[in-house]
Short mmCIF file of N, CA and C in Angstrom, two decimals:
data_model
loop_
_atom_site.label_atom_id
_atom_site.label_comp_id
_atom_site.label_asym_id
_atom_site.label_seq_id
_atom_site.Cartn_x
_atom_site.Cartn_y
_atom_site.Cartn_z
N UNK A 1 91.12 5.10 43.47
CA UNK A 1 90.41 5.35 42.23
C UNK A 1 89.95 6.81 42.26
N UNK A 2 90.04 7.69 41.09
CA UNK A 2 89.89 9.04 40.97
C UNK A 2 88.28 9.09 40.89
N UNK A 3 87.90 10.12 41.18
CA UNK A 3 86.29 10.27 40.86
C UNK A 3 85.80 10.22 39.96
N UNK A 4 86.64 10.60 39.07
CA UNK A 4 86.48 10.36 37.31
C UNK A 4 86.05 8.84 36.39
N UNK A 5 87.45 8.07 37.31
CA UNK A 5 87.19 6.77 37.37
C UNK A 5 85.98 5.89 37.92
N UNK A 6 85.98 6.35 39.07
CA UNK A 6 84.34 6.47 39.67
C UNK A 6 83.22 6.56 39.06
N UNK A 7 82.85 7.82 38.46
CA UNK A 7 82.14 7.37 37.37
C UNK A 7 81.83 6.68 36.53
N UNK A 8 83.39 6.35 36.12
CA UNK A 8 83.02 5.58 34.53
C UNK A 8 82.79 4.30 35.00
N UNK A 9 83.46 3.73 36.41
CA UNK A 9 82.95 2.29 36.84
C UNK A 9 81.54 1.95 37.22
N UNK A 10 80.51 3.36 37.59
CA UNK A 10 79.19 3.30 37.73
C UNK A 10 78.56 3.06 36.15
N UNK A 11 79.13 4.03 35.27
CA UNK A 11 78.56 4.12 33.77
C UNK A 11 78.75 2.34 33.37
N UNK A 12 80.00 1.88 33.48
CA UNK A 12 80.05 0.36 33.31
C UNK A 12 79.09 -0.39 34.08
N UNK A 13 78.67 -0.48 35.54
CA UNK A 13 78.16 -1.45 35.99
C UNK A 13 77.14 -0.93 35.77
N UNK A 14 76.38 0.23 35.57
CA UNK A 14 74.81 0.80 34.95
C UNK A 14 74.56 -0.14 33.81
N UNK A 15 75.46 0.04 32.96
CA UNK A 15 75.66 -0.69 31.59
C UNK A 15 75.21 -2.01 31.14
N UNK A 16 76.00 -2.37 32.42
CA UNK A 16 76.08 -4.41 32.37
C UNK A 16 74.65 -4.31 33.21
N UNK A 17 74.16 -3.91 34.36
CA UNK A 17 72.83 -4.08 34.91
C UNK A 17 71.80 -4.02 34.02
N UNK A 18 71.96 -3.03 32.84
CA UNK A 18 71.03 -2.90 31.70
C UNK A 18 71.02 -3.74 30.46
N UNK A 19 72.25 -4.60 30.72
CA UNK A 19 72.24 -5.40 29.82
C UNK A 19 72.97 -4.34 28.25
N UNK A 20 73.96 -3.94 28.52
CA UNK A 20 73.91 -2.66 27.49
C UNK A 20 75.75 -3.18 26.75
N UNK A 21 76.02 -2.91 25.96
CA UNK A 21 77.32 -2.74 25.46
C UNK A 21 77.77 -1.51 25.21
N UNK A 22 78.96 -1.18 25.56
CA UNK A 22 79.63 0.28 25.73
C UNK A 22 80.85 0.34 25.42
N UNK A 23 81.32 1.28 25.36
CA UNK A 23 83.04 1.99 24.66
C UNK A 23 83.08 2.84 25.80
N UNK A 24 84.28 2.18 26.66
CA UNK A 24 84.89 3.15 27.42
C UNK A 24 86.03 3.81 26.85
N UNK A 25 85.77 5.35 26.33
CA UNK A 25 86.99 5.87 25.50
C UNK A 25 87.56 7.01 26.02
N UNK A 26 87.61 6.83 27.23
CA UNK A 26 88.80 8.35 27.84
C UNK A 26 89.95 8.37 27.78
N UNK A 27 90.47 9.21 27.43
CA UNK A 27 91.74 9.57 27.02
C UNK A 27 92.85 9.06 27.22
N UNK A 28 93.81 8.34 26.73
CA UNK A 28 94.99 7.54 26.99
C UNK A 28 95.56 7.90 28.64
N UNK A 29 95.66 7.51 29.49
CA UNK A 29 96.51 7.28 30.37
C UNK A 29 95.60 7.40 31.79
N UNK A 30 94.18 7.85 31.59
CA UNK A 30 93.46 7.94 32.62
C UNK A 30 92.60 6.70 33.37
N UNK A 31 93.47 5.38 33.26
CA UNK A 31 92.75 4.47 33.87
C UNK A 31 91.91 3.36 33.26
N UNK A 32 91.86 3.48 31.84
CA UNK A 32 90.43 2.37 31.41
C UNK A 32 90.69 0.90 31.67
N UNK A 33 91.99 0.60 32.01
CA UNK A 33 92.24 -0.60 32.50
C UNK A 33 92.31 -1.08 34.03
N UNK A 34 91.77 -0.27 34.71
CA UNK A 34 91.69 0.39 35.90
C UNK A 34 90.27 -0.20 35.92
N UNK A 35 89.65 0.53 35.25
CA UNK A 35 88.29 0.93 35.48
C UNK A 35 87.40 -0.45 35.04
N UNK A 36 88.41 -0.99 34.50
CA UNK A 36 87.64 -2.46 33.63
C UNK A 36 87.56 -3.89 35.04
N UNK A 37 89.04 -3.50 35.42
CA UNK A 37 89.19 -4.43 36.24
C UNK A 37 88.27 -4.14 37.16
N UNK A 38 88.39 -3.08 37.37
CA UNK A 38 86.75 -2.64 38.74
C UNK A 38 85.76 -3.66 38.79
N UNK A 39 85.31 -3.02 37.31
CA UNK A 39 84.08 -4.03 36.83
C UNK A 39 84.12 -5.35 36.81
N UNK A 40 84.93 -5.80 36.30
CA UNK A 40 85.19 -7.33 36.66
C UNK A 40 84.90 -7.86 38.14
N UNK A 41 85.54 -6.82 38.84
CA UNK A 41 85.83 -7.23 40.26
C UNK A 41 84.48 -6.79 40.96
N UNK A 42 83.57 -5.90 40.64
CA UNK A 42 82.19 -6.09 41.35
C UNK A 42 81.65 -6.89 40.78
N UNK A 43 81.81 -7.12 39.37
CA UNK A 43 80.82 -9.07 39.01
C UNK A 43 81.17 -10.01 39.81
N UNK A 44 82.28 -10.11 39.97
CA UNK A 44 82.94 -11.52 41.10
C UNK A 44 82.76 -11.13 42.75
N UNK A 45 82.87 -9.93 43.29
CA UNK A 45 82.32 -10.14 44.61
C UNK A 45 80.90 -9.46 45.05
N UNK A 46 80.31 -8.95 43.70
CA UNK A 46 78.58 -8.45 44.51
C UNK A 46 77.56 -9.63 43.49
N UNK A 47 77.79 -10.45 42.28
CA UNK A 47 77.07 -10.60 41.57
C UNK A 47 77.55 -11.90 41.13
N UNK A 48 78.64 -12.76 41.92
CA UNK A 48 79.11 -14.05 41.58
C UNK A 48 79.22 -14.68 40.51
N UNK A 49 79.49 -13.30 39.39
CA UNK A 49 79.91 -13.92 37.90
C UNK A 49 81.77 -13.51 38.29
N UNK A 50 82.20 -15.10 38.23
CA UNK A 50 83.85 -14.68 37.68
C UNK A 50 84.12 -15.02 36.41
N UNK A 51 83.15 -15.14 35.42
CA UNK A 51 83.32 -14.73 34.09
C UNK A 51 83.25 -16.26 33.46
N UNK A 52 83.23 -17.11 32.67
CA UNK A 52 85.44 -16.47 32.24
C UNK A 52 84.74 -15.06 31.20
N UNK A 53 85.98 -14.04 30.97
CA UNK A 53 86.21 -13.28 30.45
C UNK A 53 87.41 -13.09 29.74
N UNK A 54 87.28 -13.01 28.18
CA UNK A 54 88.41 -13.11 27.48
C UNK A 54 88.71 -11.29 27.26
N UNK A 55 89.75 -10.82 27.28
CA UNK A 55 90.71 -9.33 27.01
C UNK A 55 91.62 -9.79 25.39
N UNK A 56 90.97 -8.94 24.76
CA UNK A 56 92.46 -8.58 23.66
C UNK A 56 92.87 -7.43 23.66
N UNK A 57 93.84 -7.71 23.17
CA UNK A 57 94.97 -6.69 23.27
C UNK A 57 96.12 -6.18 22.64
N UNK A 58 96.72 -5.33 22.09
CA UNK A 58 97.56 -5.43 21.26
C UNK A 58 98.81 -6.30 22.19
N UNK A 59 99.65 -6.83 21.29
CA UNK A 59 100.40 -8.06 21.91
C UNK A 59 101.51 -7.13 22.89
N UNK A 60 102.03 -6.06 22.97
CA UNK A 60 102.45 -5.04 24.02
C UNK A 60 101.95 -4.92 25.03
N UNK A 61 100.49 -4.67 24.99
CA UNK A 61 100.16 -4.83 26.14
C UNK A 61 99.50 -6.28 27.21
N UNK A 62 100.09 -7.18 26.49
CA UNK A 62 99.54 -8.48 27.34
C UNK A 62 100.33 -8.59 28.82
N UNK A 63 101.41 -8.24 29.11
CA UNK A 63 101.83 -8.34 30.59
C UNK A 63 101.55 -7.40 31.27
N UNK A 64 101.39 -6.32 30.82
CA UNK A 64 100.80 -4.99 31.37
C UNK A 64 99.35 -5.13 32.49
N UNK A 65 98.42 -5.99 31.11
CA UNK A 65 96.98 -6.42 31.99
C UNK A 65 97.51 -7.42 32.87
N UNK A 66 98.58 -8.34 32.42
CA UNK A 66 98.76 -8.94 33.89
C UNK A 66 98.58 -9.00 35.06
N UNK A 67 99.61 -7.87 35.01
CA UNK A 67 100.20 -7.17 36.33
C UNK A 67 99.13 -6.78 36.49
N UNK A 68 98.08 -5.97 36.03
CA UNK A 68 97.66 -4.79 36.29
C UNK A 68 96.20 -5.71 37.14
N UNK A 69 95.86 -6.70 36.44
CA UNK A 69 95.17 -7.88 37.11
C UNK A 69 95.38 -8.60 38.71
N UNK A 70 96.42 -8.75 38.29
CA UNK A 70 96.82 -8.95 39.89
C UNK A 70 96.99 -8.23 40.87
N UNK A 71 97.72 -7.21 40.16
CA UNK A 71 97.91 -5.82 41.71
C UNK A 71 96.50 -5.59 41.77
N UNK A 72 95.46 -5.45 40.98
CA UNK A 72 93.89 -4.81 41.96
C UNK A 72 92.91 -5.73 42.20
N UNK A 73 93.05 -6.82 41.60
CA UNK A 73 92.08 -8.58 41.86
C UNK A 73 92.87 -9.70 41.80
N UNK A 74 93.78 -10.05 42.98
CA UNK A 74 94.80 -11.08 42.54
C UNK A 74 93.80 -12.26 42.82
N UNK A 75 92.08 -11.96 43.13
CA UNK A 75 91.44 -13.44 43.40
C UNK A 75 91.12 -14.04 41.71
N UNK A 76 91.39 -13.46 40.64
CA UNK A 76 91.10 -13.78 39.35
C UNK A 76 91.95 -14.98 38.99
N UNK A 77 92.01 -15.77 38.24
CA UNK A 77 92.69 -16.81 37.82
C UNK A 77 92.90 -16.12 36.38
N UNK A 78 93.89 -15.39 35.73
CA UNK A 78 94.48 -15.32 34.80
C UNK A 78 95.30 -15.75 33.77
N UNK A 79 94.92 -16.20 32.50
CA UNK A 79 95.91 -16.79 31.95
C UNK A 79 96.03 -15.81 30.94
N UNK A 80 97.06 -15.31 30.35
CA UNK A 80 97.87 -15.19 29.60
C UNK A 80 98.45 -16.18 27.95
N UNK A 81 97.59 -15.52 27.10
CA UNK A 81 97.41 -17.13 26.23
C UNK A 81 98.54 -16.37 25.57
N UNK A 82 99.73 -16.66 25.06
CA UNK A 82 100.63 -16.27 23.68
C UNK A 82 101.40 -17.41 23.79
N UNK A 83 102.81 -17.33 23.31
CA UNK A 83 103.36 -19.01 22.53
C UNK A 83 103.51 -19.42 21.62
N UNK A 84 104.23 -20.72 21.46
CA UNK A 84 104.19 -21.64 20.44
C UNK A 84 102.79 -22.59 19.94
N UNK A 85 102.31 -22.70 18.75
CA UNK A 85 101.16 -23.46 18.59
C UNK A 85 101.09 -24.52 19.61
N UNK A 86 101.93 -24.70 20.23
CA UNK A 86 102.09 -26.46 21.00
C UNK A 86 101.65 -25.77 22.15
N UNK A 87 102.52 -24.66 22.82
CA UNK A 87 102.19 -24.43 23.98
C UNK A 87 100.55 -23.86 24.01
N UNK A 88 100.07 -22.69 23.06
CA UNK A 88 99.12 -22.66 23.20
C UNK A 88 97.78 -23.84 23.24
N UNK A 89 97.95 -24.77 22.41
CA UNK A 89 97.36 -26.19 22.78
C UNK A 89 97.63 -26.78 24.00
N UNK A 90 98.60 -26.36 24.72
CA UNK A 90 98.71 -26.59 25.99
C UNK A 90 97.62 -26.02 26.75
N UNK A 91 97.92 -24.50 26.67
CA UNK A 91 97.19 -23.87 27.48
C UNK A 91 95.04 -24.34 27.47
N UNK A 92 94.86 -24.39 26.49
CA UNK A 92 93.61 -24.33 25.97
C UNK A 92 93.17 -25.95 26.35
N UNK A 93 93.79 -26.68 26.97
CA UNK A 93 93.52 -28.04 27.48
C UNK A 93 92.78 -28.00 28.57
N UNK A 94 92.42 -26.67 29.16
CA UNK A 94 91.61 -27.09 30.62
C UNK A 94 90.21 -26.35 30.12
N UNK A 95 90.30 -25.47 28.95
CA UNK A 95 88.89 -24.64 28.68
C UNK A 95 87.60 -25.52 28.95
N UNK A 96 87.63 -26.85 28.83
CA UNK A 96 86.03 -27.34 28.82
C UNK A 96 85.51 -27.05 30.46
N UNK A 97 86.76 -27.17 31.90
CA UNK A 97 86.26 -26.98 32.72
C UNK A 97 85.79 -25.80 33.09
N UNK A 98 85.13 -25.99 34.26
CA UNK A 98 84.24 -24.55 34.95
C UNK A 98 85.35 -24.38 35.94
N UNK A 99 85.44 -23.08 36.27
CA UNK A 99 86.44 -22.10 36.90
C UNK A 99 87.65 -22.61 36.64
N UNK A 100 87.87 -22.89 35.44
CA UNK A 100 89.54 -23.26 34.78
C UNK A 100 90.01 -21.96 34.92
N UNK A 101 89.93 -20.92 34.62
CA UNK A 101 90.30 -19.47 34.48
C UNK A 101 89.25 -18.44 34.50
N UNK A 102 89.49 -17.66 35.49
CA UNK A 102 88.49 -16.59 35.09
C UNK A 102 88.55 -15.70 33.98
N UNK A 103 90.01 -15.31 33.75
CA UNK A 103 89.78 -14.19 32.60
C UNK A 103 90.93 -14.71 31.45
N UNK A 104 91.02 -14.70 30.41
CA UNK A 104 91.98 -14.78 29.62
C UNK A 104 92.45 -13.39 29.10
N UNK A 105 93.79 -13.39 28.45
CA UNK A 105 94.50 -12.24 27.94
C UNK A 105 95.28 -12.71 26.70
N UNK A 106 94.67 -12.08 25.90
CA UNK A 106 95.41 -12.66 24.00
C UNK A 106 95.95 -11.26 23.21
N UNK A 107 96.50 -11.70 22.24
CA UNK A 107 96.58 -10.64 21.39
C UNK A 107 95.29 -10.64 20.25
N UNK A 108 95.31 -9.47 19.16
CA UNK A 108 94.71 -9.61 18.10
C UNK A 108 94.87 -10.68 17.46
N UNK A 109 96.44 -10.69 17.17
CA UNK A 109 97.01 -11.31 16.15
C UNK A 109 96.06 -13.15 16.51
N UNK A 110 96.31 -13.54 17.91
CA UNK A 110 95.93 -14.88 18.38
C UNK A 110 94.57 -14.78 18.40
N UNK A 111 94.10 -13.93 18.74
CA UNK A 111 92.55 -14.38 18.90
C UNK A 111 91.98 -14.54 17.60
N UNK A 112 92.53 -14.13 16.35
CA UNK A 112 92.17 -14.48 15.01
C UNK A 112 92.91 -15.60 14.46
N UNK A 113 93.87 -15.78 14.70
CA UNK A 113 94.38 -16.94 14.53
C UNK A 113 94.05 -18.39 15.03
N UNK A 114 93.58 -18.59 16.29
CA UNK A 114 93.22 -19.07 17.07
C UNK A 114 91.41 -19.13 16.89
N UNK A 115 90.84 -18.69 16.34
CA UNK A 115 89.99 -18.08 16.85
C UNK A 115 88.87 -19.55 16.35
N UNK A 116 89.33 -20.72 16.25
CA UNK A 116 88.18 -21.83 16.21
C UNK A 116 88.28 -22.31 17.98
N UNK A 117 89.05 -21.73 18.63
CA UNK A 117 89.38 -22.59 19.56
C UNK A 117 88.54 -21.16 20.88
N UNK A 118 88.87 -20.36 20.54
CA UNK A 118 87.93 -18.76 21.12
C UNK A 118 86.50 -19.08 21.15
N UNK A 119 86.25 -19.55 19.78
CA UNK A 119 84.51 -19.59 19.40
C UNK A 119 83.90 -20.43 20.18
N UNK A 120 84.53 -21.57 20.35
CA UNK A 120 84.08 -22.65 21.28
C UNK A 120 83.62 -22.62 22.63
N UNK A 121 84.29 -21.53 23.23
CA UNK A 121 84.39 -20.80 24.60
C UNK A 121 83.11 -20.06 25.07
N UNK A 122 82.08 -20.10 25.62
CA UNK A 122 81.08 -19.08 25.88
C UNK A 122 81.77 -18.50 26.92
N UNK A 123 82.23 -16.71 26.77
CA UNK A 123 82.83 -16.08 27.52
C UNK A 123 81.51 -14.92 28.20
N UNK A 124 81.35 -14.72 29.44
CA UNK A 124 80.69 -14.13 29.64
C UNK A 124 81.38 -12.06 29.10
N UNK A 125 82.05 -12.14 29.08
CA UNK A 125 82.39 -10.65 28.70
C UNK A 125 83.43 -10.62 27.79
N UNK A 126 83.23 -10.01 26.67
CA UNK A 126 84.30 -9.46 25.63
C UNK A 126 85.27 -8.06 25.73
N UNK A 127 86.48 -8.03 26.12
CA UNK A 127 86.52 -6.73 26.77
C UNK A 127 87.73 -6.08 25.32
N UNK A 128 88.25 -5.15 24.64
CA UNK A 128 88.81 -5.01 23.64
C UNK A 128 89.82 -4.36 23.92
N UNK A 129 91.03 -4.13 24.00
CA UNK A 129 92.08 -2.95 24.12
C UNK A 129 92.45 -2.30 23.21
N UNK A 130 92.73 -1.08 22.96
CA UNK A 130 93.44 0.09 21.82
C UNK A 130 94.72 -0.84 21.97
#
């Protein structure tokens, strides 16, 4: 992680310690998905929140956070919600339990579409993608 990044993962966990909501907006290619997962990943090993936490995203980038999930916290339980209405009713069959998933990953398009089945969900973090 760059020092830059460094920062902005202190400015985030300053943030969340303060109870604060923030826009991480540095410049396309320098990490903010980097820097998110950080954060995630000191809630789950200094502060024993693994969330759940829902990510949107434009629908391009949904395998991207995947990957990008696993290569730096593969202890996350990730799902990946996109599909057929059926399959997504698939997927959304374990939400009532506790540690069914730690983080989810949707598009715009689904999380508005979807979005009686989102509301239902108390997600501890809302995270947004460009």
């Amino acid at each position: 992680m760059g020092e830059y990044q460094q920062g902005g993962l202190n400015w985030l966990v300053s943030s969340q310690t303060r109870r604060l909501n923030g826009i991480l907006a540095d410049e396309m290619g320098l990490g903010k998905t980097l820097q998110t997962i950080a954060l995630l990943a000191y809630l789950a090993a200094y502060k024993g929140i693994w969330g759940p936490h829902l990510i949107i995203v434009p629908t391009s980038c949904i395998v991207n956070w995947e990957v990008e999930l696993k290569r730096f916290f593969p202890a996350f339980k990730t799902l990946c919600y996109y599909g057929s209405a059926k399959r997504r009713k698939e997927l959304r069959s374990g939400w009532t339990k506790s540690n069914w998933h730690h983080v989810v990953v949707t598009s715009y398009q689904l999380a508005v579409q979807d979005s009686f089945a989102f509301k239902r969900k108390k997600w501890y973090y809302l995270i947004l993608d460009e």
